[in-house]
Short mmCIF file of N, CA and C in Angstrom, two decimals:
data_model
loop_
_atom_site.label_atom_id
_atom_site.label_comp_id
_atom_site.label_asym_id
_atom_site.label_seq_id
_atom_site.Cartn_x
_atom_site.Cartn_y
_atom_site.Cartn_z
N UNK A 1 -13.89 22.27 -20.72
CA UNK A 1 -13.34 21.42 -19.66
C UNK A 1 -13.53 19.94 -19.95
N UNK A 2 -14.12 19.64 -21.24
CA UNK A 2 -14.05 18.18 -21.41
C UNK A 2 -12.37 17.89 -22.12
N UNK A 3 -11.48 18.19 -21.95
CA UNK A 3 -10.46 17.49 -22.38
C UNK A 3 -9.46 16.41 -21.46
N UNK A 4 -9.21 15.43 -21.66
CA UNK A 4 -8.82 14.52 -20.74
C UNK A 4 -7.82 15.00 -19.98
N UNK A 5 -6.71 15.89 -19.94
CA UNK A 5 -6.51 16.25 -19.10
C UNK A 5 -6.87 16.67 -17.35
N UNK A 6 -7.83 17.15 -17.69
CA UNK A 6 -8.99 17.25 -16.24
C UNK A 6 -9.01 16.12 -15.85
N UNK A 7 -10.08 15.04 -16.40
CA UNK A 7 -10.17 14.32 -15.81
C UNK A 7 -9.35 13.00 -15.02
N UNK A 8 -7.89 13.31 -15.45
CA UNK A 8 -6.67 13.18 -14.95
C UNK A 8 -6.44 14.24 -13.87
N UNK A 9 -6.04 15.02 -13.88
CA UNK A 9 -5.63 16.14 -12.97
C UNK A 9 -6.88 15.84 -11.15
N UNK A 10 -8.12 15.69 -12.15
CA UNK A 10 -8.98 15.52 -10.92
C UNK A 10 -9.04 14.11 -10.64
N UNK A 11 -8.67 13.04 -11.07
CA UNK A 11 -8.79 11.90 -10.20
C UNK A 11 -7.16 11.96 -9.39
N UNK A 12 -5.61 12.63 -10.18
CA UNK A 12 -4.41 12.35 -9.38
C UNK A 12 -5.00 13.57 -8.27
N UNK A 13 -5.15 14.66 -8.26
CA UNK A 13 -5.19 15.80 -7.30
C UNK A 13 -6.35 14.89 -6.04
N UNK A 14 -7.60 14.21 -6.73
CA UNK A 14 -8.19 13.83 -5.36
C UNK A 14 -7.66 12.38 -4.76
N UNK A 15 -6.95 11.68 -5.04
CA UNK A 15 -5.78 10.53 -4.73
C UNK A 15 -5.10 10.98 -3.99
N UNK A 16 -4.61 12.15 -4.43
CA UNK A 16 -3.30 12.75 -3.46
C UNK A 16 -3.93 13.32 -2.14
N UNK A 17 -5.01 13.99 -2.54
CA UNK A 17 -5.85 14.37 -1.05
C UNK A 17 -5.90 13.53 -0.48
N UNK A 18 -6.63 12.53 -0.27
CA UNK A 18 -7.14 11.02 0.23
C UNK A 18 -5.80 10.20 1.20
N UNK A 19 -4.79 10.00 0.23
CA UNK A 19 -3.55 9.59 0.77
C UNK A 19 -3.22 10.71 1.67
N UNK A 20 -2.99 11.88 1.66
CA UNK A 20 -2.40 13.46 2.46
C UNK A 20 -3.45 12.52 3.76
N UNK A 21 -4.79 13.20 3.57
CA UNK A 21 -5.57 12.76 4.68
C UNK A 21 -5.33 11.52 5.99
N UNK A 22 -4.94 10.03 4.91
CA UNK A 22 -4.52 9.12 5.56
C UNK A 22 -3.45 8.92 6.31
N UNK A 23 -2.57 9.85 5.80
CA UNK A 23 -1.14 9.61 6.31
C UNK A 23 -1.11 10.52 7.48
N UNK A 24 -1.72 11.76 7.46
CA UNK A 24 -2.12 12.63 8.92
C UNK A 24 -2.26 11.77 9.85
N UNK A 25 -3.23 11.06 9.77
CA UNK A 25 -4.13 10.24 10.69
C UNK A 25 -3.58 9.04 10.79
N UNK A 26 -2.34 8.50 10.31
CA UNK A 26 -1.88 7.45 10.57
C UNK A 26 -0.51 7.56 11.45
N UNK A 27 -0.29 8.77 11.27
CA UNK A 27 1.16 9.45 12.03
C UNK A 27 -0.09 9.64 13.23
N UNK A 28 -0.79 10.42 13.08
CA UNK A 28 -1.43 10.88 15.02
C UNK A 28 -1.94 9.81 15.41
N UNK A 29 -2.35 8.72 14.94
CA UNK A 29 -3.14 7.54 15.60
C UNK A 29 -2.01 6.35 15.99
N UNK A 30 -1.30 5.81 14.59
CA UNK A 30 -0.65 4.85 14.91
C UNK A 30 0.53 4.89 14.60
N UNK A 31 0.96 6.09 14.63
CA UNK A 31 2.29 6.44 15.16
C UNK A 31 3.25 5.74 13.88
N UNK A 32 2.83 5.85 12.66
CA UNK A 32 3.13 4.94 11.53
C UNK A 32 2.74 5.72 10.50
N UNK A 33 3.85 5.71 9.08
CA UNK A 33 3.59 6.29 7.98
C UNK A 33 2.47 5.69 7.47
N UNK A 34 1.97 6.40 6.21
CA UNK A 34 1.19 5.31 5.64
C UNK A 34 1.85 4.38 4.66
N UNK A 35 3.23 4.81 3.97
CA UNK A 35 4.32 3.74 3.35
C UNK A 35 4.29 2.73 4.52
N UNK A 36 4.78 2.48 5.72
CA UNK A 36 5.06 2.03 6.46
C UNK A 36 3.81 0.70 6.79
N UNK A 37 2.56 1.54 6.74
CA UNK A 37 1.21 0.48 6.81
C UNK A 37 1.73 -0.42 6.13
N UNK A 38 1.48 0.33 4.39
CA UNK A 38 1.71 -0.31 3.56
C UNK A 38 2.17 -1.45 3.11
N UNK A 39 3.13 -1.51 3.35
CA UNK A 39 4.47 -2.36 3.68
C UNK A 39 4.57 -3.63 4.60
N UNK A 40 3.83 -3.34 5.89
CA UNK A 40 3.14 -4.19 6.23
C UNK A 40 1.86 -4.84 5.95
N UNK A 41 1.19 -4.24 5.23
CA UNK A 41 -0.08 -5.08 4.79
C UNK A 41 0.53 -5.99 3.74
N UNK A 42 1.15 -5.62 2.81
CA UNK A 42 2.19 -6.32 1.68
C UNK A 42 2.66 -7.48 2.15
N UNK A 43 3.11 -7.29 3.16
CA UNK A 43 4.45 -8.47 4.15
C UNK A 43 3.33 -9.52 4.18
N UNK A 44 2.39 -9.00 5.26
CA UNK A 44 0.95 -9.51 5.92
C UNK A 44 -0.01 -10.31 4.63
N UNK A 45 -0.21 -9.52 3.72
CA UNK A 45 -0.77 -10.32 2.58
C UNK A 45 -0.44 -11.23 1.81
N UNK A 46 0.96 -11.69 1.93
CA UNK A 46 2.25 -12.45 0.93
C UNK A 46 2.70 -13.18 1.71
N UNK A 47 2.01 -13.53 2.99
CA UNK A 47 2.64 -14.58 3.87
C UNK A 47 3.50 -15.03 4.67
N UNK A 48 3.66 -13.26 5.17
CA UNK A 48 4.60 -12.60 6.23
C UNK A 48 5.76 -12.73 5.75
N UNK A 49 6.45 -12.73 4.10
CA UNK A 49 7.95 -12.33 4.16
C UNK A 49 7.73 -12.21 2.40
N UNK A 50 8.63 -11.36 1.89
CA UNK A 50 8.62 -11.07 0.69
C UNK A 50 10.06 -10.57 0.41
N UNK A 51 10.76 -10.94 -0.68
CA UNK A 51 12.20 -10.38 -0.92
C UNK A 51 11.87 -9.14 -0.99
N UNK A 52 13.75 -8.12 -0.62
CA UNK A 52 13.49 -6.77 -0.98
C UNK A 52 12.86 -6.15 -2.09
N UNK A 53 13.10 -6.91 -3.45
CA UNK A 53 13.36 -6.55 -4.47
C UNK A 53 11.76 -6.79 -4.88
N UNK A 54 10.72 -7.17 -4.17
CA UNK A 54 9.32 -7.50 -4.18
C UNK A 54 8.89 -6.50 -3.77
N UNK A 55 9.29 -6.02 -2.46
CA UNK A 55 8.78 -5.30 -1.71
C UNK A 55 8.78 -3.88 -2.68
N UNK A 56 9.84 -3.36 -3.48
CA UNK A 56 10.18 -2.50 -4.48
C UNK A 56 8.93 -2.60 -5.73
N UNK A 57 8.78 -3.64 -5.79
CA UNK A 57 7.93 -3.73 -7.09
C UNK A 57 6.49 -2.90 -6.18
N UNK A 58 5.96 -4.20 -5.46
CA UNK A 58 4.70 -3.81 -4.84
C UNK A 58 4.89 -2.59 -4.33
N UNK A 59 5.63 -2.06 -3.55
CA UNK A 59 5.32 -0.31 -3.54
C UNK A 59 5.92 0.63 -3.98
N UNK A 60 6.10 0.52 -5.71
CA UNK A 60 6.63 1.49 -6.40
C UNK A 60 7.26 1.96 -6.11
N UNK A 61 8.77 1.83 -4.92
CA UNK A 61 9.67 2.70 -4.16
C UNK A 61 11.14 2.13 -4.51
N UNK A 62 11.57 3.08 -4.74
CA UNK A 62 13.65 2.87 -4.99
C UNK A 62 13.87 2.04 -3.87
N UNK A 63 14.63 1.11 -4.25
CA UNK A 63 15.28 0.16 -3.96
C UNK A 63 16.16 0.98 -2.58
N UNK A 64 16.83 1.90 -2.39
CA UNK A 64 17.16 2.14 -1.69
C UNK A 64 15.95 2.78 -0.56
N UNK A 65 14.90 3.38 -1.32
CA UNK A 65 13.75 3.56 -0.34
C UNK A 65 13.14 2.59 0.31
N UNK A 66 12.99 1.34 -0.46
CA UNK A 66 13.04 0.45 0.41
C UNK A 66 13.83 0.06 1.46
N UNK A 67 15.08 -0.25 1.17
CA UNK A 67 16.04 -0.37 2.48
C UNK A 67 15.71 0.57 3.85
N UNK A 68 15.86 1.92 3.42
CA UNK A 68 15.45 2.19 4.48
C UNK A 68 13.87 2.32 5.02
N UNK A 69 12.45 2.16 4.48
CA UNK A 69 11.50 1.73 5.11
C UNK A 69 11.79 0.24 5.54
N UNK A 70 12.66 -0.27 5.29
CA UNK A 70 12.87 -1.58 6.39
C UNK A 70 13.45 -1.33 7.14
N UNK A 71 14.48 -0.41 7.38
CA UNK A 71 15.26 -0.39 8.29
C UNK A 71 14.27 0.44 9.80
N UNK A 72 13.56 1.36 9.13
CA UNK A 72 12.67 1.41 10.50
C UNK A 72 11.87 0.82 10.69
N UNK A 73 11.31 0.08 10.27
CA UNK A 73 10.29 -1.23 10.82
C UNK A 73 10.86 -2.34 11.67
N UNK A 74 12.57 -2.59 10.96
CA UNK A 74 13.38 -3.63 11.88
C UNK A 74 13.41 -2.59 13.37
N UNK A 75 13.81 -1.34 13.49
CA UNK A 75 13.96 -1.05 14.72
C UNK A 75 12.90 -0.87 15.06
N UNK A 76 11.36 -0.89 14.89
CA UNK A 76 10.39 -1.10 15.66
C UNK A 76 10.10 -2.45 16.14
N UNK A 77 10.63 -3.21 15.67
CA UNK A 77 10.69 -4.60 15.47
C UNK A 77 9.55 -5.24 15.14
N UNK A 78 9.14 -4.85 14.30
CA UNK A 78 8.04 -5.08 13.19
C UNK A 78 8.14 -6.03 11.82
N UNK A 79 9.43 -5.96 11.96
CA UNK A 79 10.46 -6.96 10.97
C UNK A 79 11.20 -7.15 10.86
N UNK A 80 12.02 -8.72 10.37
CA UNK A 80 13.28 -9.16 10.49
C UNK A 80 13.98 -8.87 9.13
N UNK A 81 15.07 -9.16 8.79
CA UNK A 81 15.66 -9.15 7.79
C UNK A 81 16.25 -10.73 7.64
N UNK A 82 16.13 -11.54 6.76
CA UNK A 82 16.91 -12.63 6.55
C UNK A 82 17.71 -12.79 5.77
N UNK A 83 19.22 -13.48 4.84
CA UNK A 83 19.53 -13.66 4.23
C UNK A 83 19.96 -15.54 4.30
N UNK A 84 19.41 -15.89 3.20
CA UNK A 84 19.94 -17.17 3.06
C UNK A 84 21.86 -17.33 3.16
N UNK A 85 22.16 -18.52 3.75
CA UNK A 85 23.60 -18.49 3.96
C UNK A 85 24.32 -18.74 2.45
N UNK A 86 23.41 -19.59 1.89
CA UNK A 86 23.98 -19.83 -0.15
C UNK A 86 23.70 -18.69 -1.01
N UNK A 87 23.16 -17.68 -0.25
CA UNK A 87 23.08 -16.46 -1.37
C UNK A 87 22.79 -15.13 -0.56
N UNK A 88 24.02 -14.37 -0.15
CA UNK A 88 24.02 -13.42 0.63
C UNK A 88 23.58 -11.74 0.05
N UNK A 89 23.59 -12.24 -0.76
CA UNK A 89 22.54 -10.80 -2.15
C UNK A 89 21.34 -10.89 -1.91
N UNK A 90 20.66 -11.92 -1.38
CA UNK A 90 19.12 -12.25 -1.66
C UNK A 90 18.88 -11.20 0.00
N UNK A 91 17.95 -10.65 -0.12
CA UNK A 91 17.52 -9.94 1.62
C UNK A 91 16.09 -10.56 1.63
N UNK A 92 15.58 -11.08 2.24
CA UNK A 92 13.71 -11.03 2.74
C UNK A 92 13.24 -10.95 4.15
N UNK A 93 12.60 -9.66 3.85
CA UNK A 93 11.58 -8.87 5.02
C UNK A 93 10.63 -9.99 5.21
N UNK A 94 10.97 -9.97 6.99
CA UNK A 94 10.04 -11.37 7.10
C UNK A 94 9.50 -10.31 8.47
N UNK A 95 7.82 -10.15 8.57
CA UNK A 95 7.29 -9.63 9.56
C UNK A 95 7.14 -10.43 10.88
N UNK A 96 7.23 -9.77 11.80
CA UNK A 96 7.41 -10.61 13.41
C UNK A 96 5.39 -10.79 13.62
N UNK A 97 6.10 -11.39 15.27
CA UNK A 97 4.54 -11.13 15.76
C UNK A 97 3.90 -9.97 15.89
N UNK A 98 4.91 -9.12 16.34
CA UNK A 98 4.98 -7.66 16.76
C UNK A 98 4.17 -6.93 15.94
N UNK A 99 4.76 -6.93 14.29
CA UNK A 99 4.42 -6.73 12.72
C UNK A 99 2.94 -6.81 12.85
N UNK A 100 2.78 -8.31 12.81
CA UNK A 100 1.49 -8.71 12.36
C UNK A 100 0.37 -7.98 13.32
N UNK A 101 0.74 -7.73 14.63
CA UNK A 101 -0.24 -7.04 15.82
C UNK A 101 -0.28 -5.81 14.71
N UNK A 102 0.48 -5.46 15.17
CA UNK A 102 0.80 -3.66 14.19
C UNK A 102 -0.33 -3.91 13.44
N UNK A 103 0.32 -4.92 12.25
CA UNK A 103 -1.12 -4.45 10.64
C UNK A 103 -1.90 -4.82 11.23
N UNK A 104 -2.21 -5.82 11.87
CA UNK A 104 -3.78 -6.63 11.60
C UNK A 104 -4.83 -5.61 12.78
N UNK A 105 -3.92 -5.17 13.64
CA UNK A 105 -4.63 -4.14 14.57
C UNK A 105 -4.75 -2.86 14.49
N UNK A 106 -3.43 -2.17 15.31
CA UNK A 106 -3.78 -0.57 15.06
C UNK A 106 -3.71 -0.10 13.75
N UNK A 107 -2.26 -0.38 12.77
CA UNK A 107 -2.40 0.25 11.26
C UNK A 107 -3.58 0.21 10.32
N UNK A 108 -4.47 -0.88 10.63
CA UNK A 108 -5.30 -1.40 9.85
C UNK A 108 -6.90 -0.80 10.00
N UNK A 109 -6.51 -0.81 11.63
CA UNK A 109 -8.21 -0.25 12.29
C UNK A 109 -7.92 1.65 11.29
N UNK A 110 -6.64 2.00 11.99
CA UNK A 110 -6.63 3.71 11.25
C UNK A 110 -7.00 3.92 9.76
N UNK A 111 -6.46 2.98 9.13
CA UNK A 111 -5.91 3.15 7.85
C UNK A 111 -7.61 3.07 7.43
N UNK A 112 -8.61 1.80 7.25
CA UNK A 112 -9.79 1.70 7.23
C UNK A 112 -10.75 2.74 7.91
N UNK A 113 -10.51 3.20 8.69
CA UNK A 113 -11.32 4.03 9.39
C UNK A 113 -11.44 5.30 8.73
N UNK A 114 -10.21 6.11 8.52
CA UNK A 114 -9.80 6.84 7.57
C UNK A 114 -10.20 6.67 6.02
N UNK A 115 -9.57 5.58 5.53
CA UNK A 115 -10.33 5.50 4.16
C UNK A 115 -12.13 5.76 4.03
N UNK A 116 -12.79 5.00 4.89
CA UNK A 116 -13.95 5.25 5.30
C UNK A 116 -14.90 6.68 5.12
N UNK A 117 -14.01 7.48 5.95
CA UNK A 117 -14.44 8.63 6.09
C UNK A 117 -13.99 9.94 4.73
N UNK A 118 -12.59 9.49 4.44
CA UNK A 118 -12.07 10.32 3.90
C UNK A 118 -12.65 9.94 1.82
N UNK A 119 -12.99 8.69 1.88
CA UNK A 119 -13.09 7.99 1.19
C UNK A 119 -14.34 7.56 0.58
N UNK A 120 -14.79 6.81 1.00
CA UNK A 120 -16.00 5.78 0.80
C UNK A 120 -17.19 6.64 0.94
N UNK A 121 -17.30 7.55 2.35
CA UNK A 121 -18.60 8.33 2.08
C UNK A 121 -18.53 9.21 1.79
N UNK A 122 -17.25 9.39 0.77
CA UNK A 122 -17.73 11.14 -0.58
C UNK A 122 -18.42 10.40 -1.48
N UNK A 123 -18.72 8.78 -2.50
CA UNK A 123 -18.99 8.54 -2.91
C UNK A 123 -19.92 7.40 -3.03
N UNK A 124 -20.92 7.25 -4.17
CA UNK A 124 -21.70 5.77 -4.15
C UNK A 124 -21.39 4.62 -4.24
N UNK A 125 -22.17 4.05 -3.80
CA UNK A 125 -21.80 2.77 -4.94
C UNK A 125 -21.14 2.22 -6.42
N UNK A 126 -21.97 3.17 -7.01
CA UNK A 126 -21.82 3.55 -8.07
C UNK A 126 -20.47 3.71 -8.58
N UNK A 127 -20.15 4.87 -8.09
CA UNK A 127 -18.88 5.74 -8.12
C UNK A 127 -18.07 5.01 -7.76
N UNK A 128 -17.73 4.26 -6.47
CA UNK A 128 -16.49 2.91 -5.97
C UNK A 128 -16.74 1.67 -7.02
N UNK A 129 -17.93 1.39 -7.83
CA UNK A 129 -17.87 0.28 -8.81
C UNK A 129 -16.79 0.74 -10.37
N UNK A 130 -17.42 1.53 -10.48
CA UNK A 130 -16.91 2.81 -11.62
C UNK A 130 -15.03 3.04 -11.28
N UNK A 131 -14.98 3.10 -10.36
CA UNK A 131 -13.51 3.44 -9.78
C UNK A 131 -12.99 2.34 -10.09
N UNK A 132 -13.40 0.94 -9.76
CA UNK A 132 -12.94 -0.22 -9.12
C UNK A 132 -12.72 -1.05 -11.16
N UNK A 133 -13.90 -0.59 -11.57
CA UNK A 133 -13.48 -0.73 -13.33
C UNK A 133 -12.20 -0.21 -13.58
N UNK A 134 -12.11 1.15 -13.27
CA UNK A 134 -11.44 2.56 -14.26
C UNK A 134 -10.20 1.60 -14.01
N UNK A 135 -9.87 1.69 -12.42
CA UNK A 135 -8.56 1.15 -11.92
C UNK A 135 -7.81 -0.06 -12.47
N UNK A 136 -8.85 -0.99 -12.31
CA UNK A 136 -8.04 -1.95 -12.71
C UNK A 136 -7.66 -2.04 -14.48
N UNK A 137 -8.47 -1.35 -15.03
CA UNK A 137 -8.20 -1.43 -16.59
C UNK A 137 -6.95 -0.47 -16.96
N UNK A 138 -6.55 0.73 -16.00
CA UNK A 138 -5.68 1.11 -16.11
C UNK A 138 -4.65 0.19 -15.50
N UNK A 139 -4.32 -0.57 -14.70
CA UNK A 139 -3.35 -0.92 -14.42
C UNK A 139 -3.21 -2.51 -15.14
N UNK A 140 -3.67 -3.24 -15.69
CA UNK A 140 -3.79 -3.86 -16.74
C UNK A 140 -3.32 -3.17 -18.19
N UNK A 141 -4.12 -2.04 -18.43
CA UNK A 141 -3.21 -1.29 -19.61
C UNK A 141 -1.86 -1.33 -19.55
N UNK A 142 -0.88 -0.96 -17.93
CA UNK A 142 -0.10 -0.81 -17.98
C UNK A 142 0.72 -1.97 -17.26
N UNK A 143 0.35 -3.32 -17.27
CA UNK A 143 0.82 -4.25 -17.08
C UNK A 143 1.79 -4.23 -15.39
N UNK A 144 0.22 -3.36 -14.62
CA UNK A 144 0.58 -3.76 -13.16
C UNK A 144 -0.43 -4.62 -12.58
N UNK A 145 -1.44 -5.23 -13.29
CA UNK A 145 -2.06 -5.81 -12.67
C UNK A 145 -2.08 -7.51 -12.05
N UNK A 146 -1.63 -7.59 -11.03
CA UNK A 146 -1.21 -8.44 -9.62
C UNK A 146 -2.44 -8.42 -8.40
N UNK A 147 -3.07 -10.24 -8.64
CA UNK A 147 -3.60 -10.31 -7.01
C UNK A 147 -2.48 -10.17 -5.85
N UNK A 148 -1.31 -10.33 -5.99
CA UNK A 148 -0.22 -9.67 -4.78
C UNK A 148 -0.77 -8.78 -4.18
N UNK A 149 -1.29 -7.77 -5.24
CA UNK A 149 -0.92 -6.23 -4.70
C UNK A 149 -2.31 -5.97 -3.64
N UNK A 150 -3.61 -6.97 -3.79
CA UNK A 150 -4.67 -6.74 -3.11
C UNK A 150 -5.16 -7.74 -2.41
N UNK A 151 -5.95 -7.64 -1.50
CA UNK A 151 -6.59 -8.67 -0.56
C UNK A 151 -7.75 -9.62 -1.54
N UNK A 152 -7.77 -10.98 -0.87
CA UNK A 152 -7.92 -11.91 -1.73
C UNK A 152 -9.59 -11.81 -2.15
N UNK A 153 -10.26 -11.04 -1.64
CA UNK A 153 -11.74 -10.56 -2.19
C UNK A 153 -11.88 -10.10 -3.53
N UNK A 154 -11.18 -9.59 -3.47
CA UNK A 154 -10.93 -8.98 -4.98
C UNK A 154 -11.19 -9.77 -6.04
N UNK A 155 -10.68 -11.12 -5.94
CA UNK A 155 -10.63 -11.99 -7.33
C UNK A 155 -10.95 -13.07 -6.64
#
């Protein structure tokens, strides 16, 4: 069982648990996907508006998946859509007040609370330092690594 495979299989299989977990608890609590958090913490972290085509990068989602996770956030009214009048191709998700209540309150209290539990106390210190290496050297390997993508503690 030492072949790297495993230890792939067991960090994507317990990721996918973790996220499964969060997204339960983010549909029964705050009535919100966890894409949907997401998306708003993104908006919320980038200075309440980010082009579509950003929003695609930062959450790894088809361009058309994006469209429509905006399109239900606009009808929650969680976010606007803008287009400049000199360039009607350009779209940017600009989050309301509404939005910002959303992340900075209920999505945020669940989403943390959850990570917490589902998360943080299966492991040490240790183990979240170790993670917090593994991660970012993988996504540096693969030339995703962006303070965008995380809260400004980080760096």
């Amino acid at each position: 069982m030492t072949e790297p495979i495993y230890s792939w299989l067991y960090v994507q299989q317990g990721v996918d648990a973790v996220k499964a977990a969060i997204g339960r608890r983010m549909e029964a609590e705050a009535a919100c996907s966890l894409l949907e958090h997401v998306a708003l913490y993104q908006l919320h972290h980038n200075g309440g508006r980010l082009q579509m085509s950003g929003l695609v990068e930062l959450l790894d989602v088809s361009p058309s998946g994006v469209t429509r996770l905006i399109e239900r956030l606009v009808k929650r009214g969680w976010v606007v859509r803008e287009q400049p009048a000199d360039n009607r191709r350009l779209v940017i998700a600009v989050l309301t007040p509404e939005g910002e209540k959303a992340c900075v309150g209920t999505t945020a209290r669940v989403y943390r609370e959850t990570l917490a539990e589902e998360f943080t106390e299966l492991l040490s210190e240790r183990d979240l330092a170790d993670l917090r290496r593994i991660g970012r050297k993988l996504m540096e390997g693969h030339g995703r690594w962006d303070v965008k993508r995380f809260a400004p503690s980080d760096e």
